mmCIF file of C-alpha atoms and ligand atoms in Angstrom:
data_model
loop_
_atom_site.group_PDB
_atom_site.id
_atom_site.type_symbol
_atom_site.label_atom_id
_atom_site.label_comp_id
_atom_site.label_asym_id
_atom_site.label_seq_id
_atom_site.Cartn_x
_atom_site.Cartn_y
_atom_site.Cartn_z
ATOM 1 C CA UNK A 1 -87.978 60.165 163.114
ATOM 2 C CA UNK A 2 -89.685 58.747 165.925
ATOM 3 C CA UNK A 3 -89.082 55.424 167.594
ATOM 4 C CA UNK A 4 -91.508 52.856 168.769
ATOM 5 C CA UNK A 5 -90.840 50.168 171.061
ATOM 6 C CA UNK A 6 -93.276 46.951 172.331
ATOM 7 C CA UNK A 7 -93.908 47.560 176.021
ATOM 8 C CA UNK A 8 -92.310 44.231 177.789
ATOM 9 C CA UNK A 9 -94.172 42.798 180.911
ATOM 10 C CA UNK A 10 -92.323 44.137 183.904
ATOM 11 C CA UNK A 11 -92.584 40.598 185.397
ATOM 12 C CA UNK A 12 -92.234 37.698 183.001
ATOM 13 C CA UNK A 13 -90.610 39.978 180.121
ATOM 14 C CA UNK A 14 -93.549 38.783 177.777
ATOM 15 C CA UNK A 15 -94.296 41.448 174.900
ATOM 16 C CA UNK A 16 -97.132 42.913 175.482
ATOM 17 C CA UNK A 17 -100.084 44.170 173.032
ATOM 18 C CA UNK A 18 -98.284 48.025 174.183
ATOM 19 C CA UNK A 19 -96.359 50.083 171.522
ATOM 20 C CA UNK A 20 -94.897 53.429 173.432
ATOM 21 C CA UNK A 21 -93.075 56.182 171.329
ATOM 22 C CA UNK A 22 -90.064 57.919 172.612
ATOM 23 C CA UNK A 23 -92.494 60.920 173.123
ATOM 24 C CA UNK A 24 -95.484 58.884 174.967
ATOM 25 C CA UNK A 25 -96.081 59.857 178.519
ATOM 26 C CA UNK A 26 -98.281 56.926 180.538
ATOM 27 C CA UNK A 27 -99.089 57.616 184.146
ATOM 28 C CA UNK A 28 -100.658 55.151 186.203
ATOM 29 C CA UNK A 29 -101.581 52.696 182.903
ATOM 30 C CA UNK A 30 -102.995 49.451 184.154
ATOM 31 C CA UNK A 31 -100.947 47.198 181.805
ATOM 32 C CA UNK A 32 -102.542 43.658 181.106
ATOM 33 C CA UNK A 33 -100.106 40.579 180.282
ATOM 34 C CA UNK A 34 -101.557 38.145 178.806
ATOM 35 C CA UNK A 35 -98.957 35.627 180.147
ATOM 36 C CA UNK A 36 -99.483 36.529 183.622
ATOM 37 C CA UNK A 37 -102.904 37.173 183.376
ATOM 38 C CA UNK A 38 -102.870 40.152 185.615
ATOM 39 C CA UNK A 39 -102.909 43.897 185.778
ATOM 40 C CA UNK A 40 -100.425 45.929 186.879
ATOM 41 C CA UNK A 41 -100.107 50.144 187.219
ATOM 42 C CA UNK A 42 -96.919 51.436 185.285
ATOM 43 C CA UNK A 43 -95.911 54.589 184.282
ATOM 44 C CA UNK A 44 -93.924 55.401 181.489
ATOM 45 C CA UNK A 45 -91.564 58.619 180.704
ATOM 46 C CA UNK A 46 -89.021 58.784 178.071
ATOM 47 C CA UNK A 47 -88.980 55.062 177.136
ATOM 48 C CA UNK A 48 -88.798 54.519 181.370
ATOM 49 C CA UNK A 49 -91.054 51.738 182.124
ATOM 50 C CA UNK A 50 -91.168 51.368 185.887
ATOM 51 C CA UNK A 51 -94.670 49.618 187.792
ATOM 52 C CA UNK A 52 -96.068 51.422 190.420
ATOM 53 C CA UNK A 53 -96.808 49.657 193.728
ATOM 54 C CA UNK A 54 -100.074 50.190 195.182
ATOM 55 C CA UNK A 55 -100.146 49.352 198.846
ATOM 56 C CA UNK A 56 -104.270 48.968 198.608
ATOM 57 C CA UNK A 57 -104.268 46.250 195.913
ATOM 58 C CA UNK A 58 -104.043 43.288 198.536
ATOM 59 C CA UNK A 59 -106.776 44.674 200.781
ATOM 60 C CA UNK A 60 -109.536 43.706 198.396
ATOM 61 C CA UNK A 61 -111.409 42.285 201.244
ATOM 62 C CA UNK A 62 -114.419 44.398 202.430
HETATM 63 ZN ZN1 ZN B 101 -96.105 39.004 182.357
#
């Protein structure tokens, strides 16, 4: 039997459009939330959702 779960928005806790399984492995997923209406990089392992920081993203700026 496998288990599915919604992914839930790291930030505002909104469900997102995301089903994982216990067995999915995501690595550096840009997640959308429709709520916040922005993008962020998570990774997920085992059911472990955790966001991945990414020290470039706020020097856009060329
Ligand atoms: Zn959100």
């Amino acid at each position: 039997m496998v288990t599915t779960e919604w992914i839930l928005c790291p930030v505002c806790g909104n469900k997102t459009r995301l089903q994982i399984r216990q067995d999915t492995e995501l690595k550096n997923f840009p997640l959308f939330c429709p709520k916040c209406r922005q993008e962020m990089l998570i990774s997920v392992e085992q059911m472990k959702l955790s966001v991945i920081q990414e020290p470039d993203a706020q020097t856009q700026s060329r």
